[in-house]
């Protein structure tokens, strides 16, 4: 099935500790930190005005995912397709679109209540070029921001929604124990040449987001980010490794919000004409050793 969705355009995160996030995002990941008048933060990775938006709040989780379509006709077609499938679509007004720094957007939720947006016309800051404070360059373009992994409880229902209703294509499955002793099947879905823009992982965690992946253009950019994270004492949930399916060479620093970022290079580009769905029984060709995150400090009991 063809899809109007062409890329993961942006995501919004609700985070409780902006000070810690600034150190992580700017100093360690090399993202550009752009404060807004309303107290939110735009994190940039390229010429887009925003790619990751930080909103201050207690949830420390995904707030919304923004999917890019080509133009107004594609957005209307997607809205109609969602409504035919019984999904409630909110056509956001101009103020909301301006806030998201796009021309127009619609909002809807998936079967597990995750908030999604679809948009066209992202604002480009050609007069204010992206500058990484760490000199990193990010691979975006037609492949979008990167990829998002969502935790899910009813995976079959979620798969049906994203493939049948939104038109994502299945790249492969991994049947594995990402965490020892817990076998699961993770499914990887694409909407452009990037091997996956979305993965669905049936993992019993309290958060909606498992991780967000950003890809840099050289292996040295991964190495230098790894150095910065280690120097900063950042916990790595998975050590440096190479994934079995998309061949991404990456490591997973733990964000101040308790979920991971995957920071990678060398991801596979899929050719729709020749690709066959594959099955893997290991998450990684090497590396990606799981390291249990440190437990938060116990709260002092109050008499
Ligand atoms: Fe990933």
PDB file of C-alpha atoms and ligand atoms in Angstrom:
ATOM      1  CA  UNK A   1       0.000   0.000   0.000  1.00  0.00           C
ATOM      2  CA  UNK A   2       1.271   3.480  -0.782  1.00  0.00           C
ATOM      3  CA  UNK A   3       1.240   6.080   1.946  1.00  0.00           C
ATOM      4  CA  UNK A   4       1.055   9.821   2.150  1.00  0.00           C
ATOM      5  CA  UNK A   5       3.453   9.679   5.126  1.00  0.00           C
ATOM      6  CA  UNK A   6       6.966  10.343   3.837  1.00  0.00           C
ATOM      7  CA  UNK A   7       9.119  10.868   6.931  1.00  0.00           C
ATOM      8  CA  UNK A   8       9.292  11.370  10.665  1.00  0.00           C
ATOM      9  CA  UNK A   9       9.391  15.166  10.598  1.00  0.00           C
ATOM     10  CA  UNK A  10       9.565  16.091  14.271  1.00  0.00           C
ATOM     11  CA  UNK A  11       8.781  14.869  17.742  1.00  0.00           C
ATOM     12  CA  UNK A  12       7.685  16.621  20.912  1.00  0.00           C
ATOM     13  CA  UNK A  13       8.937  15.493  24.298  1.00  0.00           C
ATOM     14  CA  UNK A  14       7.680  16.398  27.744  1.00  0.00           C
ATOM     15  CA  UNK A  15      10.714  16.667  30.020  1.00  0.00           C
ATOM     16  CA  UNK A  16      11.020  17.599  33.689  1.00  0.00           C
ATOM     17  CA  UNK A  17      14.621  18.810  33.830  1.00  0.00           C
ATOM     18  CA  UNK A  18      15.608  21.297  31.134  1.00  0.00           C
ATOM     19  CA  UNK A  19      18.956  22.023  32.762  1.00  0.00           C
ATOM     20  CA  UNK A  20      19.999  18.375  32.530  1.00  0.00           C
ATOM     21  CA  UNK A  21      18.578  18.130  29.015  1.00  0.00           C
ATOM     22  CA  UNK A  22      20.644  21.089  27.866  1.00  0.00           C
ATOM     23  CA  UNK A  23      23.872  19.403  28.920  1.00  0.00           C
ATOM     24  CA  UNK A  24      22.796  16.156  27.285  1.00  0.00           C
ATOM     25  CA  UNK A  25      21.393  17.559  24.028  1.00  0.00           C
ATOM     26  CA  UNK A  26      23.839  20.339  23.384  1.00  0.00           C
ATOM     27  CA  UNK A  27      27.142  19.242  24.879  1.00  0.00           C
ATOM     28  CA  UNK A  28      26.897  15.477  24.420  1.00  0.00           C
ATOM     29  CA  UNK A  29      24.682  14.900  21.374  1.00  0.00           C
ATOM     30  CA  UNK A  30      25.739  18.068  19.543  1.00  0.00           C
ATOM     31  CA  UNK A  31      22.185  19.274  18.830  1.00  0.00           C
ATOM     32  CA  UNK A  32      21.493  23.001  18.458  1.00  0.00           C
ATOM     33  CA  UNK A  33      19.563  24.395  21.442  1.00  0.00           C
ATOM     34  CA  UNK A  34      17.117  27.177  20.509  1.00  0.00           C
ATOM     35  CA  UNK A  35      14.947  28.598  23.331  1.00  0.00           C
ATOM     36  CA  UNK A  36      11.509  29.945  22.464  1.00  0.00           C
ATOM     37  CA  UNK A  37       9.651  32.821  24.118  1.00  0.00           C
ATOM     38  CA  UNK A  38       7.114  30.386  25.643  1.00  0.00           C
ATOM     39  CA  UNK A  39       9.779  28.498  27.586  1.00  0.00           C
ATOM     40  CA  UNK A  40       9.905  25.516  25.231  1.00  0.00           C
ATOM     41  CA  UNK A  41      13.055  24.501  23.387  1.00  0.00           C
ATOM     42  CA  UNK A  42      13.619  23.711  19.740  1.00  0.00           C
ATOM     43  CA  UNK A  43      16.407  21.238  19.116  1.00  0.00           C
ATOM     44  CA  UNK A  44      17.710  21.467  15.575  1.00  0.00           C
ATOM     45  CA  UNK A  45      19.633  18.929  13.526  1.00  0.00           C
ATOM     46  CA  UNK A  46      19.411  20.588  10.107  1.00  0.00           C
ATOM     47  CA  UNK A  47      17.754  23.442   8.235  1.00  0.00           C
ATOM     48  CA  UNK A  48      14.335  22.695   9.745  1.00  0.00           C
ATOM     49  CA  UNK A  49      13.327  25.261  12.366  1.00  0.00           C
ATOM     50  CA  UNK A  50      12.661  22.439  14.795  1.00  0.00           C
ATOM     51  CA  UNK A  51      13.164  18.692  14.876  1.00  0.00           C
ATOM     52  CA  UNK A  52      12.796  17.893  18.590  1.00  0.00           C
ATOM     53  CA  UNK A  53      10.642  20.168  20.748  1.00  0.00           C
ATOM     54  CA  UNK A  54      11.066  20.070  24.501  1.00  0.00           C
ATOM     55  CA  UNK A  55       8.065  21.016  26.648  1.00  0.00           C
ATOM     56  CA  UNK A  56       8.522  21.249  30.405  1.00  0.00           C
ATOM     57  CA  UNK A  57       6.288  18.822  32.306  1.00  0.00           C
ATOM     58  CA  UNK A  58       6.376  15.899  34.700  1.00  0.00           C
ATOM     59  CA  UNK A  59       5.789  12.981  32.318  1.00  0.00           C
ATOM     60  CA  UNK A  60       9.302  12.603  30.875  1.00  0.00           C
ATOM     61  CA  UNK A  61       7.905  10.906  27.789  1.00  0.00           C
ATOM     62  CA  UNK A  62       6.868  11.367  24.178  1.00  0.00           C
ATOM     63  CA  UNK A  63       4.303  14.156  23.777  1.00  0.00           C
ATOM     64  CA  UNK A  64       3.659  13.715  20.028  1.00  0.00           C
ATOM     65  CA  UNK A  65       5.201  12.473  16.800  1.00  0.00           C
ATOM     66  CA  UNK A  66       4.946  14.614  13.655  1.00  0.00           C
ATOM     67  CA  UNK A  67       4.790  12.819  10.285  1.00  0.00           C
ATOM     68  CA  UNK A  68       5.606  14.781   7.139  1.00  0.00           C
ATOM     69  CA  UNK A  69       3.563  14.564   3.949  1.00  0.00           C
ATOM     70  CA  UNK A  70       4.260  16.144   0.587  1.00  0.00           C
ATOM     71  CA  UNK A  71       1.613  18.855   0.293  1.00  0.00           C
ATOM     72  CA  UNK A  72      -1.919  19.924   1.079  1.00  0.00           C
ATOM     73  CA  UNK A  73      -3.507  17.345  -1.192  1.00  0.00           C
ATOM     74  CA  UNK A  74      -1.580  14.567   0.526  1.00  0.00           C
ATOM     75  CA  UNK A  75      -2.627  15.867   3.956  1.00  0.00           C
ATOM     76  CA  UNK A  76      -6.283  15.959   2.891  1.00  0.00           C
ATOM     77  CA  UNK A  77      -6.015  12.441   1.473  1.00  0.00           C
ATOM     78  CA  UNK A  78      -4.447  11.154   4.677  1.00  0.00           C
ATOM     79  CA  UNK A  79      -7.123  12.824   6.819  1.00  0.00           C
ATOM     80  CA  UNK A  80      -9.843  11.245   4.663  1.00  0.00           C
ATOM     81  CA  UNK A  81      -8.194   7.817   4.891  1.00  0.00           C
ATOM     82  CA  UNK A  82      -7.971   8.066   8.686  1.00  0.00           C
ATOM     83  CA  UNK A  83     -11.625   9.083   8.928  1.00  0.00           C
ATOM     84  CA  UNK A  84     -12.721   6.209   6.677  1.00  0.00           C
ATOM     85  CA  UNK A  85     -10.949   3.914   9.141  1.00  0.00           C
ATOM     86  CA  UNK A  86     -12.932   5.440  11.995  1.00  0.00           C
ATOM     87  CA  UNK A  87     -10.114   7.564  13.406  1.00  0.00           C
ATOM     88  CA  UNK A  88     -11.040  11.006  14.755  1.00  0.00           C
ATOM     89  CA  UNK A  89      -9.025  13.699  12.960  1.00  0.00           C
ATOM     90  CA  UNK A  90      -8.509  17.187  14.358  1.00  0.00           C
ATOM     91  CA  UNK A  91      -7.670  19.728  11.660  1.00  0.00           C
ATOM     92  CA  UNK A  92      -5.531  22.120  13.672  1.00  0.00           C
ATOM     93  CA  UNK A  93      -5.927  25.867  13.197  1.00  0.00           C
ATOM     94  CA  UNK A  94      -3.281  28.289  11.953  1.00  0.00           C
ATOM     95  CA  UNK A  95      -2.066  29.125  15.467  1.00  0.00           C
ATOM     96  CA  UNK A  96      -1.243  25.481  16.188  1.00  0.00           C
ATOM     97  CA  UNK A  97       0.451  25.106  12.819  1.00  0.00           C
ATOM     98  CA  UNK A  98       2.551  28.211  13.484  1.00  0.00           C
ATOM     99  CA  UNK A  99       3.495  26.824  16.884  1.00  0.00           C
ATOM    100  CA  UNK A 100       4.704  23.622  15.236  1.00  0.00           C
ATOM    101  CA  UNK A 101       6.472  25.706  12.562  1.00  0.00           C
ATOM    102  CA  UNK A 102       4.648  24.070   9.684  1.00  0.00           C
ATOM    103  CA  UNK A 103       2.113  25.287   7.126  1.00  0.00           C
ATOM    104  CA  UNK A 104      -0.743  22.949   8.129  1.00  0.00           C
ATOM    105  CA  UNK A 105      -1.279  19.921  10.309  1.00  0.00           C
ATOM    106  CA  UNK A 106      -3.815  17.376  11.495  1.00  0.00           C
ATOM    107  CA  UNK A 107      -3.844  15.528  14.804  1.00  0.00           C
ATOM    108  CA  UNK A 108      -4.978  12.003  15.675  1.00  0.00           C
ATOM    109  CA  UNK A 109      -4.167   9.201  18.076  1.00  0.00           C
ATOM    110  CA  UNK A 110      -3.145   5.597  17.474  1.00  0.00           C
ATOM    111  CA  UNK A 111      -5.008   2.643  19.065  1.00  0.00           C
ATOM    112  CA  UNK A 112      -2.912   2.884  22.227  1.00  0.00           C
ATOM    113  CA  UNK A 113      -3.473   6.613  22.678  1.00  0.00           C
ATOM    114  CA  UNK A 114      -0.145   7.949  21.429  1.00  0.00           C
ATOM    115  CA  UNK A 115      -0.548  11.447  19.962  1.00  0.00           C
ATOM    116  CA  UNK A 116       0.384  11.834  16.297  1.00  0.00           C
ATOM    117  CA  UNK A 117       0.396  14.762  13.929  1.00  0.00           C
ATOM    118  CA  UNK A 118       0.757  14.878  10.160  1.00  0.00           C
ATOM    119  CA  UNK A 119       1.852  18.046   8.435  1.00  0.00           C
ATOM    120  CA  UNK A 120       3.225  19.670   5.328  1.00  0.00           C
ATOM    121  CA  UNK A 121       5.306  22.787   4.770  1.00  0.00           C
ATOM    122  CA  UNK A 122       7.955  22.707   7.519  1.00  0.00           C
ATOM    123  CA  UNK A 123       9.660  26.070   8.096  1.00  0.00           C
ATOM    124  CA  UNK A 124      13.212  26.144   6.718  1.00  0.00           C
ATOM    125  CA  UNK A 125      15.796  28.435   8.346  1.00  0.00           C
ATOM    126  CA  UNK A 126      18.078  29.085   5.413  1.00  0.00           C
ATOM    127  CA  UNK A 127      19.040  32.482   6.842  1.00  0.00           C
ATOM    128  CA  UNK A 128      19.930  30.915  10.194  1.00  0.00           C
ATOM    129  CA  UNK A 129      21.942  27.817   9.319  1.00  0.00           C
ATOM    130  CA  UNK A 130      22.059  24.822  11.638  1.00  0.00           C
ATOM    131  CA  UNK A 131      25.240  24.857  13.689  1.00  0.00           C
ATOM    132  CA  UNK A 132      26.115  21.903  15.873  1.00  0.00           C
ATOM    133  CA  UNK A 133      27.961  22.969  19.031  1.00  0.00           C
ATOM    134  CA  UNK A 134      29.981  19.760  18.677  1.00  0.00           C
ATOM    135  CA  UNK A 135      30.541  19.934  14.943  1.00  0.00           C
ATOM    136  CA  UNK A 136      28.253  16.960  14.265  1.00  0.00           C
ATOM    137  CA  UNK A 137      26.350  16.620  11.001  1.00  0.00           C
ATOM    138  CA  UNK A 138      23.053  14.751  10.952  1.00  0.00           C
ATOM    139  CA  UNK A 139      21.618  12.589   8.184  1.00  0.00           C
ATOM    140  CA  UNK A 140      18.063  13.808   7.585  1.00  0.00           C
ATOM    141  CA  UNK A 141      16.707  15.020   4.215  1.00  0.00           C
ATOM    142  CA  UNK A 142      14.190  12.648   2.635  1.00  0.00           C
ATOM    143  CA  UNK A 143      14.863  10.161   5.437  1.00  0.00           C
ATOM    144  CA  UNK A 144      13.554  12.587   8.042  1.00  0.00           C
ATOM    145  CA  UNK A 145      14.631  13.179  11.624  1.00  0.00           C
ATOM    146  CA  UNK A 146      15.496   9.554  12.384  1.00  0.00           C
ATOM    147  CA  UNK A 147      13.416   6.801  13.930  1.00  0.00           C
ATOM    148  CA  UNK A 148      11.117   6.349  16.852  1.00  0.00           C
ATOM    149  CA  UNK A 149      10.493   3.151  18.819  1.00  0.00           C
ATOM    150  CA  UNK A 150       7.163   2.945  20.618  1.00  0.00           C
ATOM    151  CA  UNK A 151       6.314   0.565  23.429  1.00  0.00           C
ATOM    152  CA  UNK A 152       3.050  -1.233  22.763  1.00  0.00           C
ATOM    153  CA  UNK A 153       0.729  -3.647  24.538  1.00  0.00           C
ATOM    154  CA  UNK A 154      -1.525  -4.717  21.677  1.00  0.00           C
ATOM    155  CA  UNK A 155       1.051  -5.104  18.956  1.00  0.00           C
ATOM    156  CA  UNK A 156      -1.209  -6.726  16.340  1.00  0.00           C
ATOM    157  CA  UNK A 157      -3.671  -3.831  16.592  1.00  0.00           C
ATOM    158  CA  UNK A 158      -0.868  -1.285  16.396  1.00  0.00           C
ATOM    159  CA  UNK A 159       0.681  -3.065  13.395  1.00  0.00           C
ATOM    160  CA  UNK A 160      -2.649  -3.032  11.586  1.00  0.00           C
ATOM    161  CA  UNK A 161      -3.072   0.696  12.265  1.00  0.00           C
ATOM    162  CA  UNK A 162       0.366   1.703  11.026  1.00  0.00           C
ATOM    163  CA  UNK A 163       0.476  -0.600   7.998  1.00  0.00           C
ATOM    164  CA  UNK A 164      -3.168  -0.727   6.843  1.00  0.00           C
ATOM    165  CA  UNK A 165      -4.375   2.732   7.872  1.00  0.00           C
ATOM    166  CA  UNK A 166      -1.203   4.842   7.662  1.00  0.00           C
ATOM    167  CA  UNK A 167       0.492   2.781   4.945  1.00  0.00           C
ATOM    168  CA  UNK A 168       3.892   2.068   6.504  1.00  0.00           C
ATOM    169  CA  UNK A 169       5.825  -0.823   4.907  1.00  0.00           C
ATOM    170  CA  UNK A 170       7.190  -3.702   6.982  1.00  0.00           C
ATOM    171  CA  UNK A 171      10.991  -4.064   6.735  1.00  0.00           C
ATOM    172  CA  UNK A 172      11.579  -6.923   9.159  1.00  0.00           C
ATOM    173  CA  UNK A 173      11.105  -8.445  12.585  1.00  0.00           C
ATOM    174  CA  UNK A 174      13.626  -9.192  15.289  1.00  0.00           C
ATOM    175  CA  UNK A 175      12.789 -12.024  17.677  1.00  0.00           C
ATOM    176  CA  UNK A 176      15.180 -11.603  20.509  1.00  0.00           C
ATOM    177  CA  UNK A 177      15.855 -11.030  24.140  1.00  0.00           C
ATOM    178  CA  UNK A 178      16.970  -7.395  24.040  1.00  0.00           C
ATOM    179  CA  UNK A 179      16.968  -7.632  27.792  1.00  0.00           C
ATOM    180  CA  UNK A 180      18.112 -11.123  28.882  1.00  0.00           C
ATOM    181  CA  UNK A 181      15.240 -13.398  29.900  1.00  0.00           C
ATOM    182  CA  UNK A 182      12.542 -11.404  28.101  1.00  0.00           C
ATOM    183  CA  UNK A 183      11.900 -12.719  24.542  1.00  0.00           C
ATOM    184  CA  UNK A 184       9.971 -10.311  22.317  1.00  0.00           C
ATOM    185  CA  UNK A 185       9.285  -9.636  18.633  1.00  0.00           C
ATOM    186  CA  UNK A 186      10.049  -6.086  17.518  1.00  0.00           C
ATOM    187  CA  UNK A 187       8.693  -5.008  14.105  1.00  0.00           C
ATOM    188  CA  UNK A 188      10.320  -2.338  11.942  1.00  0.00           C
ATOM    189  CA  UNK A 189       8.297  -0.106   9.639  1.00  0.00           C
ATOM    190  CA  UNK A 190       9.435   2.331   6.965  1.00  0.00           C
ATOM    191  CA  UNK A 191       7.915   5.240   5.069  1.00  0.00           C
ATOM    192  CA  UNK A 192      10.991   6.211   2.999  1.00  0.00           C
ATOM    193  CA  UNK A 193      14.433   4.806   2.215  1.00  0.00           C
ATOM    194  CA  UNK A 194      15.424   4.732   5.874  1.00  0.00           C
ATOM    195  CA  UNK A 195      15.147   1.083   6.998  1.00  0.00           C
ATOM    196  CA  UNK A 196      12.658   2.115   9.663  1.00  0.00           C
ATOM    197  CA  UNK A 197      11.150   5.377  10.815  1.00  0.00           C
ATOM    198  CA  UNK A 198       9.033   3.572  13.396  1.00  0.00           C
ATOM    199  CA  UNK A 199       9.435   0.345  15.345  1.00  0.00           C
ATOM    200  CA  UNK A 200       6.863  -1.296  17.586  1.00  0.00           C
ATOM    201  CA  UNK A 201       8.248  -3.072  20.641  1.00  0.00           C
ATOM    202  CA  UNK A 202       5.980  -5.067  22.967  1.00  0.00           C
ATOM    203  CA  UNK A 203       7.921  -4.158  26.068  1.00  0.00           C
ATOM    204  CA  UNK A 204       6.220  -3.667  29.443  1.00  0.00           C
ATOM    205  CA  UNK A 205       7.606  -0.254  30.320  1.00  0.00           C
ATOM    206  CA  UNK A 206       5.646   2.672  31.742  1.00  0.00           C
ATOM    207  CA  UNK A 207       6.740   5.075  28.976  1.00  0.00           C
ATOM    208  CA  UNK A 208       5.348   5.435  25.447  1.00  0.00           C
ATOM    209  CA  UNK A 209       8.803   5.980  23.929  1.00  0.00           C
ATOM    210  CA  UNK A 210      11.528   3.347  24.015  1.00  0.00           C
ATOM    211  CA  UNK A 211      14.046   5.421  22.089  1.00  0.00           C
ATOM    212  CA  UNK A 212      14.572   8.089  19.453  1.00  0.00           C
ATOM    213  CA  UNK A 213      17.355   7.514  16.909  1.00  0.00           C
ATOM    214  CA  UNK A 214      19.346  10.297  15.291  1.00  0.00           C
ATOM    215  CA  UNK A 215      21.919   9.454  12.628  1.00  0.00           C
ATOM    216  CA  UNK A 216      25.152  11.307  11.950  1.00  0.00           C
ATOM    217  CA  UNK A 217      27.006  11.366   8.652  1.00  0.00           C
ATOM    218  CA  UNK A 218      30.369   9.941   9.720  1.00  0.00           C
ATOM    219  CA  UNK A 219      31.536   7.140  12.005  1.00  0.00           C
ATOM    220  CA  UNK A 220      33.812   9.680  13.718  1.00  0.00           C
ATOM    221  CA  UNK A 221      30.762  11.705  14.746  1.00  0.00           C
ATOM    222  CA  UNK A 222      29.539   8.600  16.624  1.00  0.00           C
ATOM    223  CA  UNK A 223      32.946   8.106  18.220  1.00  0.00           C
ATOM    224  CA  UNK A 224      33.238  11.706  19.323  1.00  0.00           C
ATOM    225  CA  UNK A 225      29.703  11.688  20.793  1.00  0.00           C
ATOM    226  CA  UNK A 226      30.581   8.479  22.641  1.00  0.00           C
ATOM    227  CA  UNK A 227      33.670  10.193  24.056  1.00  0.00           C
ATOM    228  CA  UNK A 228      31.616  13.186  25.192  1.00  0.00           C
ATOM    229  CA  UNK A 229      28.955  10.982  26.830  1.00  0.00           C
ATOM    230  CA  UNK A 230      31.562   8.900  28.651  1.00  0.00           C
ATOM    231  CA  UNK A 231      33.435  11.994  29.771  1.00  0.00           C
ATOM    232  CA  UNK A 232      30.150  13.385  31.102  1.00  0.00           C
ATOM    233  CA  UNK A 233      29.427  10.184  33.042  1.00  0.00           C
ATOM    234  CA  UNK A 234      26.338   9.458  30.942  1.00  0.00           C
ATOM    235  CA  UNK A 235      24.822   5.998  31.461  1.00  0.00           C
ATOM    236  CA  UNK A 236      24.834   3.914  28.282  1.00  0.00           C
ATOM    237  CA  UNK A 237      21.826   1.568  28.202  1.00  0.00           C
ATOM    238  CA  UNK A 238      23.439  -0.261  25.275  1.00  0.00           C
ATOM    239  CA  UNK A 239      27.126  -0.086  24.506  1.00  0.00           C
ATOM    240  CA  UNK A 240      28.507   0.570  21.025  1.00  0.00           C
ATOM    241  CA  UNK A 241      27.359  -2.072  18.541  1.00  0.00           C
ATOM    242  CA  UNK A 242      26.074  -2.828  15.051  1.00  0.00           C
ATOM    243  CA  UNK A 243      22.412  -3.755  14.589  1.00  0.00           C
ATOM    244  CA  UNK A 244      21.517  -6.944  12.737  1.00  0.00           C
ATOM    245  CA  UNK A 245      18.721  -5.531  10.599  1.00  0.00           C
ATOM    246  CA  UNK A 246      19.419  -1.891   9.674  1.00  0.00           C
ATOM    247  CA  UNK A 247      23.191  -2.272  10.158  1.00  0.00           C
ATOM    248  CA  UNK A 248      23.278   0.909  12.243  1.00  0.00           C
ATOM    249  CA  UNK A 249      26.472   1.341  14.220  1.00  0.00           C
ATOM    250  CA  UNK A 250      25.304   3.036  17.381  1.00  0.00           C
ATOM    251  CA  UNK A 251      25.239   3.439  21.129  1.00  0.00           C
ATOM    252  CA  UNK A 252      22.380   4.313  23.477  1.00  0.00           C
ATOM    253  CA  UNK A 253      22.852   7.084  26.037  1.00  0.00           C
ATOM    254  CA  UNK A 254      20.118   7.327  28.678  1.00  0.00           C
ATOM    255  CA  UNK A 255      18.344  10.687  28.519  1.00  0.00           C
ATOM    256  CA  UNK A 256      17.654  12.715  31.687  1.00  0.00           C
ATOM    257  CA  UNK A 257      14.015  11.620  31.173  1.00  0.00           C
ATOM    258  CA  UNK A 258      14.739   7.907  31.611  1.00  0.00           C
ATOM    259  CA  UNK A 259      14.377   6.714  28.015  1.00  0.00           C
ATOM    260  CA  UNK A 260      17.155   6.277  25.472  1.00  0.00           C
ATOM    261  CA  UNK A 261      18.505   8.061  22.442  1.00  0.00           C
ATOM    262  CA  UNK A 262      20.166   5.875  19.821  1.00  0.00           C
ATOM    263  CA  UNK A 263      23.073   7.743  18.257  1.00  0.00           C
ATOM    264  CA  UNK A 264      24.118   6.047  15.060  1.00  0.00           C
ATOM    265  CA  UNK A 265      25.821   6.008  11.702  1.00  0.00           C
ATOM    266  CA  UNK A 266      25.685   3.799   8.620  1.00  0.00           C
ATOM    267  CA  UNK A 267      22.017   2.824   8.585  1.00  0.00           C
ATOM    268  CA  UNK A 268      20.805   0.719   5.682  1.00  0.00           C
ATOM    269  CA  UNK A 269      18.857   2.366   2.873  1.00  0.00           C
ATOM    270  CA  UNK A 270      16.038   0.168   1.606  1.00  0.00           C
ATOM    271  CA  UNK A 271      15.062  -0.143  -2.045  1.00  0.00           C
ATOM    272  CA  UNK A 272      11.323  -0.857  -2.120  1.00  0.00           C
ATOM    273  CA  UNK A 273      11.532  -2.773  -5.396  1.00  0.00           C
ATOM    274  CA  UNK A 274      14.080  -5.331  -4.236  1.00  0.00           C
ATOM    275  CA  UNK A 275      13.489  -5.527  -0.497  1.00  0.00           C
ATOM    276  CA  UNK A 276      12.147  -8.734   1.054  1.00  0.00           C
ATOM    277  CA  UNK A 277      10.808  -8.909   4.595  1.00  0.00           C
ATOM    278  CA  UNK A 278      13.372 -10.628   6.799  1.00  0.00           C
ATOM    279  CA  UNK A 279      13.447 -12.188  10.241  1.00  0.00           C
ATOM    280  CA  UNK A 280      16.333 -11.883  12.676  1.00  0.00           C
ATOM    281  CA  UNK A 281      16.952 -13.712  15.926  1.00  0.00           C
ATOM    282  CA  UNK A 282      19.477 -11.292  17.287  1.00  0.00           C
ATOM    283  CA  UNK A 283      19.319  -7.571  17.873  1.00  0.00           C
ATOM    284  CA  UNK A 284      22.916  -6.963  16.937  1.00  0.00           C
ATOM    285  CA  UNK A 285      25.756  -8.407  14.894  1.00  0.00           C
ATOM    286  CA  UNK A 286      28.052  -7.380  17.734  1.00  0.00           C
ATOM    287  CA  UNK A 287      28.035  -5.097  20.749  1.00  0.00           C
ATOM    288  CA  UNK A 288      24.951  -3.323  22.116  1.00  0.00           C
ATOM    289  CA  UNK A 289      25.536  -4.963  25.484  1.00  0.00           C
ATOM    290  CA  UNK A 290      22.634  -4.072  27.790  1.00  0.00           C
ATOM    291  CA  UNK A 291      23.562  -2.212  30.941  1.00  0.00           C
ATOM    292  CA  UNK A 292      20.861  -1.860  33.560  1.00  0.00           C
ATOM    293  CA  UNK A 293      20.188   1.824  34.286  1.00  0.00           C
ATOM    294  CA  UNK A 294      21.066   3.011  37.768  1.00  0.00           C
ATOM    295  CA  UNK A 295      18.139   3.099  40.171  1.00  0.00           C
ATOM    296  CA  UNK A 296      16.969   6.613  41.088  1.00  0.00           C
ATOM    297  CA  UNK A 297      18.036   7.700  44.563  1.00  0.00           C
ATOM    298  CA  UNK A 298      15.501   6.697  47.215  1.00  0.00           C
ATOM    299  CA  UNK A 299      13.359   9.538  48.471  1.00  0.00           C
ATOM    300  CA  UNK A 300      13.836  10.435  52.111  1.00  0.00           C
ATOM    301  CA  UNK A 301      10.842   9.247  54.091  1.00  0.00           C
ATOM    302  CA  UNK A 302       8.853  12.100  55.551  1.00  0.00           C
ATOM    303  CA  UNK A 303       7.604  11.686  59.096  1.00  0.00           C
TER     304      UNK A 303
HETATM  305 FE1  LIG B   1      16.822   2.138  17.012  1.00  0.00          FE
END
